[in-house]
XYZ file of C-alpha atoms in Angstrom:
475
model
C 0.000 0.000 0.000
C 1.328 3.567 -0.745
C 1.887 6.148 1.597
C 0.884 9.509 0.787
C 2.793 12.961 2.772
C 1.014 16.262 2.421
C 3.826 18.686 1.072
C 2.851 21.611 2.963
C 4.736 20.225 5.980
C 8.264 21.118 5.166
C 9.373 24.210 4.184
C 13.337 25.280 2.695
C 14.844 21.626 3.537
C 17.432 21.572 0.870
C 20.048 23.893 -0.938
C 22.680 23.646 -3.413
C 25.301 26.478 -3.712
C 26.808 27.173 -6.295
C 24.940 27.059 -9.367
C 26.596 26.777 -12.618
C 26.027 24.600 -16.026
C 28.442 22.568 -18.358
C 28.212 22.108 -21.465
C 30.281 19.703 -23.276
C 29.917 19.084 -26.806
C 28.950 15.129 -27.515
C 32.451 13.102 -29.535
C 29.610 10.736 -30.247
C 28.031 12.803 -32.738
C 29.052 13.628 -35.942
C 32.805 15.162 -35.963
C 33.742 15.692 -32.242
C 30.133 16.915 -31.920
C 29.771 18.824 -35.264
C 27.868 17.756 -38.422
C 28.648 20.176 -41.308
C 27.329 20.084 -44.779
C 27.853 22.507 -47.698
C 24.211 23.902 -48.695
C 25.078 26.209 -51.668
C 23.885 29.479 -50.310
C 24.719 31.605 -46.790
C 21.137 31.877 -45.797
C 20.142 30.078 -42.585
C 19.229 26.920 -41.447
C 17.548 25.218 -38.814
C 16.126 21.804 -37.736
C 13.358 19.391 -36.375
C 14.378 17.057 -33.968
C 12.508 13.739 -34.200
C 11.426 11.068 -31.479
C 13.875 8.940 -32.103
C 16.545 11.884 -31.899
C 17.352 12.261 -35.736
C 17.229 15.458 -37.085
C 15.417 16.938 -40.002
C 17.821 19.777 -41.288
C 16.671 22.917 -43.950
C 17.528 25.738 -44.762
C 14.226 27.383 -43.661
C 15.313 29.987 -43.289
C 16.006 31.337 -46.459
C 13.301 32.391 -48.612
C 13.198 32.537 -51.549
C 15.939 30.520 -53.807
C 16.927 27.806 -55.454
C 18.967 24.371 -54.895
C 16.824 23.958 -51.400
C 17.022 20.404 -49.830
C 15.837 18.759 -46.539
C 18.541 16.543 -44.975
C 18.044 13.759 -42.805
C 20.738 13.243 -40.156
C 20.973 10.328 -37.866
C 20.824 10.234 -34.297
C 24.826 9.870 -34.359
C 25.391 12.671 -36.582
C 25.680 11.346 -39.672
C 23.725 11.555 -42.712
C 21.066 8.969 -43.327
C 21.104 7.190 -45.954
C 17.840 5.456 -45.770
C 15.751 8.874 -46.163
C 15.091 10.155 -50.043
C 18.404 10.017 -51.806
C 21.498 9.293 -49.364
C 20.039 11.114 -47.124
C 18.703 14.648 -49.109
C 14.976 15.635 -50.186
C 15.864 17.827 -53.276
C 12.658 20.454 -53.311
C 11.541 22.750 -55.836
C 14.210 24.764 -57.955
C 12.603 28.062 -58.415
C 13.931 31.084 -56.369
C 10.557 32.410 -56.388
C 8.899 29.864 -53.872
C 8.887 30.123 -50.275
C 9.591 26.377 -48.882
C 8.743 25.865 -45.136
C 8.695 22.834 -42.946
C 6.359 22.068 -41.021
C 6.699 19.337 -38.496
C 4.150 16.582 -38.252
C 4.060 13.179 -35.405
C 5.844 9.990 -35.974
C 8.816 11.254 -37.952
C 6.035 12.125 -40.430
C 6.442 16.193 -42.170
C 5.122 18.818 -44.539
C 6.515 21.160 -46.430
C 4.532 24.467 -47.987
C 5.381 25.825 -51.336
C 4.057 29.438 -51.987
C 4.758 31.675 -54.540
C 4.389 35.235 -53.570
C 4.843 36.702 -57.124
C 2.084 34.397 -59.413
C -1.247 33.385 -59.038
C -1.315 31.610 -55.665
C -3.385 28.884 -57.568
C -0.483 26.875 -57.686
C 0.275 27.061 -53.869
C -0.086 23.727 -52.030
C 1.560 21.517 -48.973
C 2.945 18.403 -50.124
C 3.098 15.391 -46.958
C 5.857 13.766 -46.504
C 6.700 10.234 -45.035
C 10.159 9.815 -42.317
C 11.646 7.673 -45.235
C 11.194 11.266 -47.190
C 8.371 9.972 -49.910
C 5.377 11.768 -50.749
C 2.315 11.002 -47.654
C -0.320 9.679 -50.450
C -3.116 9.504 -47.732
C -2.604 13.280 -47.019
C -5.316 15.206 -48.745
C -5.248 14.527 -52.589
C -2.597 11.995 -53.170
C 0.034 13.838 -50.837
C -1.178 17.210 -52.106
C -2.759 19.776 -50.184
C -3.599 22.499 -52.301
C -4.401 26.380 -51.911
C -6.095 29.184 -53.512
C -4.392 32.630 -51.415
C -1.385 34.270 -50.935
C 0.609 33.461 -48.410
C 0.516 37.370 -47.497
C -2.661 36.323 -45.855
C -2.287 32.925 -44.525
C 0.520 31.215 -42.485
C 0.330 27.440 -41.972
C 2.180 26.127 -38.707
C 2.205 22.444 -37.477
C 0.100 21.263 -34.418
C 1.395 19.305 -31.633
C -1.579 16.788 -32.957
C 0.269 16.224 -36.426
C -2.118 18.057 -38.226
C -2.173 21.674 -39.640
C -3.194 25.490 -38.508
C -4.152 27.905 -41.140
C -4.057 31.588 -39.346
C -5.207 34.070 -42.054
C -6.192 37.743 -40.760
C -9.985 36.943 -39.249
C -9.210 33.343 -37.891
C -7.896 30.065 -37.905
C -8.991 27.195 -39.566
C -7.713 23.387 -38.636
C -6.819 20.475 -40.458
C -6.244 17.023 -39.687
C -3.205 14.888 -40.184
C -5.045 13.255 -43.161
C -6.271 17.450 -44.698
C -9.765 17.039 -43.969
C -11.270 19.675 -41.754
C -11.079 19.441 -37.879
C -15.116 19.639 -38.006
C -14.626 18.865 -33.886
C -13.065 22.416 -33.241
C -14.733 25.451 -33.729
C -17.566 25.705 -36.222
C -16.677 23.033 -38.327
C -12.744 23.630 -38.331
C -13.413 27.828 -38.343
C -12.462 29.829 -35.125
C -13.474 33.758 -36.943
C -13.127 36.763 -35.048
C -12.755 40.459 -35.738
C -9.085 41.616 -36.890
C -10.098 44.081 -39.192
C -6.975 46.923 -38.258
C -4.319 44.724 -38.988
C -3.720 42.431 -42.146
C -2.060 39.217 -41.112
C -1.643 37.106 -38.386
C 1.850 35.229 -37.917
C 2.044 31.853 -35.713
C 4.526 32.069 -32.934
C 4.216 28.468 -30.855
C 1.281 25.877 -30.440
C 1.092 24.800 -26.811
C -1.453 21.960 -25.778
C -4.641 24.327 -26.668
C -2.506 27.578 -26.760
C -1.722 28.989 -30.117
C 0.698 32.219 -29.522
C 0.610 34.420 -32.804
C 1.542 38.183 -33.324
C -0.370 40.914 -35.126
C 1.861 43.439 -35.184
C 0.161 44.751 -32.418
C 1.357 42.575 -29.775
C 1.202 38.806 -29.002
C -2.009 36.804 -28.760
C -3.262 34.042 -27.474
C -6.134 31.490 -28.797
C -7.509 28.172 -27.138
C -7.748 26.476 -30.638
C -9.010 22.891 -29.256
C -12.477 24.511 -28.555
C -15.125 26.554 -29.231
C -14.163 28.935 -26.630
C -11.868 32.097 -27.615
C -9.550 33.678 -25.424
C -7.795 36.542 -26.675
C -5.056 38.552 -24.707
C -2.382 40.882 -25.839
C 0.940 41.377 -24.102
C 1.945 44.636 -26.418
C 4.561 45.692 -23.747
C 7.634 43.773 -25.411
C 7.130 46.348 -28.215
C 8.828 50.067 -27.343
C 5.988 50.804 -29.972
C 3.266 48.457 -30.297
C 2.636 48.871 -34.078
C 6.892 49.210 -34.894
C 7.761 46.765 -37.613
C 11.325 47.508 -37.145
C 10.933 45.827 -33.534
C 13.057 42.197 -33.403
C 11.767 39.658 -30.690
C 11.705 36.118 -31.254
C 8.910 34.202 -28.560
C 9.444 30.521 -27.373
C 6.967 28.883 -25.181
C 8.004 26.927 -22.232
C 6.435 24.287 -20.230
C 3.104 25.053 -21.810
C 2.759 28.011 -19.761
C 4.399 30.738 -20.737
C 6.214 33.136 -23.476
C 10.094 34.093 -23.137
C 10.466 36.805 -25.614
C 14.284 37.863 -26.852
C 13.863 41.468 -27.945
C 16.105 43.844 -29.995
C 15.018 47.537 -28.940
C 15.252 50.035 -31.762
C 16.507 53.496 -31.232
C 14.011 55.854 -30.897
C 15.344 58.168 -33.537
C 17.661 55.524 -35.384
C 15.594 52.300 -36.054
C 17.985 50.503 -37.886
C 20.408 51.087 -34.751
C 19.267 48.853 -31.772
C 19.532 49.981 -28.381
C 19.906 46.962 -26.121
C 18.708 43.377 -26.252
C 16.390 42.018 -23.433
C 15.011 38.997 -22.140
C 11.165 39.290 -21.031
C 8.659 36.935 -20.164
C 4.977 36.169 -19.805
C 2.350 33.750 -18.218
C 0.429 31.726 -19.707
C -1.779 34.272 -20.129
C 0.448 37.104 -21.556
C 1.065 39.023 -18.026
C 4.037 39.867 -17.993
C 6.059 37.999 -15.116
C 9.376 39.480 -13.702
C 12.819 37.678 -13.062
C 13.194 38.412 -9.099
C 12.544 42.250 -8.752
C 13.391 43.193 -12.447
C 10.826 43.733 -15.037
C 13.758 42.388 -18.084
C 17.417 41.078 -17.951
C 19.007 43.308 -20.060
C 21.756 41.325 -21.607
C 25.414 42.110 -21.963
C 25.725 40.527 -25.931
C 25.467 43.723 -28.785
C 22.929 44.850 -30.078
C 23.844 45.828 -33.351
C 26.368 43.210 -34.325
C 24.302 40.751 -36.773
C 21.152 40.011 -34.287
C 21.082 36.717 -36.566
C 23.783 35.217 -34.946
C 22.222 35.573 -31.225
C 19.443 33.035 -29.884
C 18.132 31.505 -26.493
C 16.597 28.314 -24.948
C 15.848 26.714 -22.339
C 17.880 23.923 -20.121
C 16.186 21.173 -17.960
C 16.268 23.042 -15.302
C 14.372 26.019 -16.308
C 17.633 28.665 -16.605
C 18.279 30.478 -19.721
C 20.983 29.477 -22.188
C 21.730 32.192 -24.199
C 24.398 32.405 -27.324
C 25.785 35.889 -28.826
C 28.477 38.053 -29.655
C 29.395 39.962 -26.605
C 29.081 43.876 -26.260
C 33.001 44.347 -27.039
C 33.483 42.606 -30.160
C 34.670 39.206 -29.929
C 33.725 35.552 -30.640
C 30.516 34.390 -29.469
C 29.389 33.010 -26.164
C 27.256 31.528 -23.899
C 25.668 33.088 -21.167
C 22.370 32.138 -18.538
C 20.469 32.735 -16.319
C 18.120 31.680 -13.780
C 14.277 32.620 -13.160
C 15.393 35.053 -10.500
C 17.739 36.842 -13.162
C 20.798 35.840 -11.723
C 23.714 34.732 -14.157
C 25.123 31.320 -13.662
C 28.419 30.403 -14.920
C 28.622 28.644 -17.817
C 31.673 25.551 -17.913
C 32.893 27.375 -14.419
C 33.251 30.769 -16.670
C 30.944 33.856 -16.550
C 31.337 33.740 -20.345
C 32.025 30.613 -22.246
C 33.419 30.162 -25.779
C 33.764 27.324 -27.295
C 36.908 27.190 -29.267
C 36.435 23.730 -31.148
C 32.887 25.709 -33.499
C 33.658 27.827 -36.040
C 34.301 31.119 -35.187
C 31.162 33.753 -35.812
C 28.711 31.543 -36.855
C 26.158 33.419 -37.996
C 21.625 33.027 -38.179
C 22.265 30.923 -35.034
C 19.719 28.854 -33.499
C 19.218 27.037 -30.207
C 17.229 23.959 -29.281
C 17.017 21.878 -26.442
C 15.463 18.573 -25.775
C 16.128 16.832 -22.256
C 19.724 17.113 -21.675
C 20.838 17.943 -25.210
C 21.093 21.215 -26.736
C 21.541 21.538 -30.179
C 22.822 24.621 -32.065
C 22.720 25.613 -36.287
C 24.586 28.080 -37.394
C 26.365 28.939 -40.893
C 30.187 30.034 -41.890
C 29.772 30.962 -45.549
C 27.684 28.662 -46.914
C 28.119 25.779 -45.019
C 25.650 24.636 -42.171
C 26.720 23.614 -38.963
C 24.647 21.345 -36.444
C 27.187 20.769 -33.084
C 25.431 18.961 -30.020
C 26.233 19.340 -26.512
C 25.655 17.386 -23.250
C 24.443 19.164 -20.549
C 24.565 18.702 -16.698
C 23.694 21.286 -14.148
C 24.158 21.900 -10.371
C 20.784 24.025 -9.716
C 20.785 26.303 -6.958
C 16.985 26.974 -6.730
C 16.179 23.797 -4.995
C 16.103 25.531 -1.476
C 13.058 27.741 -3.338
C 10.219 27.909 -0.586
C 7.657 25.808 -0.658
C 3.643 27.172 -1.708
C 1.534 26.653 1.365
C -1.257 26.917 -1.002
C -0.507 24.363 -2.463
C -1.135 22.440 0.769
C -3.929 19.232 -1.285
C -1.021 18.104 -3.487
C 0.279 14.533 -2.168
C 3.112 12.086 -3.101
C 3.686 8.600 -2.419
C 6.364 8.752 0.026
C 8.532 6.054 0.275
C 8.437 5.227 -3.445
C 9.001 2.458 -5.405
C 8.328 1.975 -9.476
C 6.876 5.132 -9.350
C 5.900 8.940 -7.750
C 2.311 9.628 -7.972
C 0.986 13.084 -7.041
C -2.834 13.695 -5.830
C -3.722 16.938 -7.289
C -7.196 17.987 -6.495
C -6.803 21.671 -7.353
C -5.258 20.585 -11.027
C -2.203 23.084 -10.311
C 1.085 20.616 -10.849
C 2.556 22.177 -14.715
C 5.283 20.288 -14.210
C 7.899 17.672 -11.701
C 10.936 17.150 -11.748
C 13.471 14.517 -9.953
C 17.011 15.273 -8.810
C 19.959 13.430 -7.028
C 21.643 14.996 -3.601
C 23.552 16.630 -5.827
C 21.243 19.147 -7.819
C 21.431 16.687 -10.742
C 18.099 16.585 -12.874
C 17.379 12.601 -13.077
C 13.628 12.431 -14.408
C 11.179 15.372 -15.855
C 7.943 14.951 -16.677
C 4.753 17.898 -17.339
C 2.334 14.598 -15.839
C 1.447 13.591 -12.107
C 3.131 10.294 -12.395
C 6.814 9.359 -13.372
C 8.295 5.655 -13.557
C 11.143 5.539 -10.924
C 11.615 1.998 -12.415
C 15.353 2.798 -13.969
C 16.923 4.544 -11.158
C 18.667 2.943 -7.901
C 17.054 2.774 -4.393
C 17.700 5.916 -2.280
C 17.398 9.505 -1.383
C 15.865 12.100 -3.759
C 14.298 15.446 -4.112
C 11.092 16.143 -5.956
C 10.780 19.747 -7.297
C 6.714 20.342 -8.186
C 6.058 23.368 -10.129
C 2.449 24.488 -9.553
C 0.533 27.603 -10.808
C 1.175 29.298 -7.636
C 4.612 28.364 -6.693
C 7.464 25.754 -6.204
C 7.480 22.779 -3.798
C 10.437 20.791 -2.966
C 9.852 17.333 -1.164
C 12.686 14.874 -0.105
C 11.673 11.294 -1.318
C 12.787 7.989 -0.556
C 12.856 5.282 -3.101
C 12.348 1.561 -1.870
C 13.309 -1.905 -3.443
């Protein structure tokens, strides 16, 4: 029989000093940790990582021209063979079409072909397979095809596998096989009123959250029903209509928006200011790191904002890459929710010496201990993965007497269970002694079944605050 201790009973039981992460790029993959491939053009490049830990690679970032592929690379770093031809999806030739991936479930992807210059009766989404053939139970033989401009339409992926259509008065959604969600909405429509501005653009789809921006501020929809919740969060624009404003948004934990902002000079806007890291709630109100409203970051401003990005580690702290304020090669940085900087491989600033130097339209992305980052030298595309371990300092956090219905199973055995009557756990996560993150998990149950008997702390996030529990695991 399990036995079940209220958390409210201990408060500040645990602390690790001396926070700090290391990275360590992975020998296992690729070159010493670096897949590079020559992809004929110096316009940026990013990728999908896959269940199974392969990667999807494009250059999706670049527009409009020719000679675009998708490459396939193996969970080792290599190039995979087994997908379309040794391992590259050629796609359409012409420099006119705007080719953008668009992730799917089981491996499975899209890609959307638009021509902004012609009649956009010849824009369509073709499905793709993970072996790279054409989907032919996707709409119309593997064809999804579409009769506007992509000037008023954006397609993003859904964390379902199928499709979202935002277009400047709504949404419509799409099934994995192209048929019509008919079960959200009024038969796959979500309409409302967006009449002052012309476009909507897709920023993140979490759960039932789709993020978007208007040029008027970020948004938020519940997309899985019939219910519409709009909110705007137009403070991470100095001027809520600029278009020469730079912020890029990534959601986290499926509650919230972390928004990496450029800041235009008032009188200059092709001179930036400073850049800043803000974030939101899950509702777009804006949060603050400890008692500051923004960490403004020490990396320049003006030096190529494509080669600075940010993400998220396992712990919840900020890993940031950029060129720092006096010129030099790039670095990492982070930082913690409370907007204290943590050292980085024991260093306040770390560079990596083994990456090419000044990579530039850098991107970050992190999946459980791995963070993987794209950048390009000319025109060839990097990928370089690194291991990650961190000693995480904001264990001792306090626990959330309001919080006082949650329950664990305490001693555990091939599993932690937590009784949440309130329905306020986002998300728990299981460390060593040591501040080492062993087990993550956004559910109320985690199997405990591959780790040794012992002692253990269990960090619950909830909507109101942090609790930290000592466990004991059993045989």
């Amino acid at each position: 029989m399990k036995k079940y201790l209220l958390l409210s009973s201990l408060i500040g039981f645990f602390g690790v000093s001396n926070a700090q992460i290391q990275l360590q790029r992975d020998p296992s993959f690729g070159n010493n940790g670096i897949f590079t491939y020559d992809q004929g053009n110096g316009q940026g490049a990013g990728i999908f990582i896959q269940d199974d830990n392969s990667l999807l690679l494009t250059n999706n970032n670049a527009d409009m021209i020719s000679n675009r592929y998708v490459v396939k690379i193996s969970a080792n770093g290599v190039l995979d063979n087994n997908f379309a031809q040794n391992g590259y999806l050629q796609l359409d030739n012409s420099s006119d079409t705007f080719h953008n991936l668009l992730q799917g479930i089981g491996g499975k992807f899209y890609i959307n072909y638009a021509d902004p210059y012609t009649s956009p009766i010849n824009n369509h989404i073709v499905g793709y397979d993970p072996n790279g053939t054409i989907n032919t139970a996707f709409s119309n033989n593997g064809v999804f095809s579409y009769n506007f401009g992509i000037s008023d339409g954006y397609f993003t992926s859904t964390e379902d596998g199928g499709l979202l259509l935002a277009k400047h008065d709504g949404f419509i959604k799409y099934l994995q096989s192209g048929n019509v969600d008919s079960a959200i909405g009024n038969n796959g429509v979500i309409a409302f009123n967006n009449s002052n501005y012309y476009s909507l653009e897709p920023i993140a789809t979490k759960g039932n959250k789709l993020y978007y921006d208007n040029f008027a501020g970020t948004k938020r929809m519940d997309i899985y029903s019939a219910n519409i919740l709009e909110k705007e969060e137009a403070s991470i624009y100095s001027n809520s209509t600029s278009f020469n404003e730079v912020y890029r948004a990534k959601a986290k934990n499926n509650y919230g928006l972390y928004y990496f902002r450029f800041t235009p000079a008032p009188n200059n806007p092709s001179m930036n200011t400073s850049v800043r890291l803000m974030k939101t709630d899950e509702n777009l109100v804006t949060e603050s790191f400890g008692n500051i409203a923004y960490i403004e970051l020490p990396i320049s401003p003006n030096f190529n904002y494509g080669s600075t990005d940010f993400t998220y580690t396992p712990n919840g702290n900020y890993l940031i890459f950029g060129i720092p304020q006096t010129f030099g090669p790039s670095n990492f940085l982070s930082y913690n929710e409370n907007g204290d900087q943590i050292n980085v491989n024991s260093q306040q600033f770390f560079t990596d010496p083994g990456i090419p130097p000044y990579l530039s339209y850098v991107k970050l992305y992190s999946k459980g201990n791995v963070i993987y980052m794209v950048g390009l030298v000319g025109n060839n595309v990097s990928v370089i993965k690194y291991n990650i371990t961190e000693n995480q300092s904001t264990l001792s956090t306090i626990e959330n007497s309001a919080d006082d219905t949650i329950v664990v199973n305490n001693p555990f055995d091939d599993s932690i269970t937590a009784k949440d009557e309130k329905g306020s756990i986002l998300k728990m996560d299981l460390y060593s002694y040591s501040g080492a993150l062993i087990l993550s998990t956004n559910k109320k149950e985690m199997s405990t079944l591959s780790i040794p008997k012992g002692s253990y702390i269990l960090k619950i996030i909830t909507k109101t605050g942090v609790i930290n529990k000592k466990l004991i695991k059993i045989d």
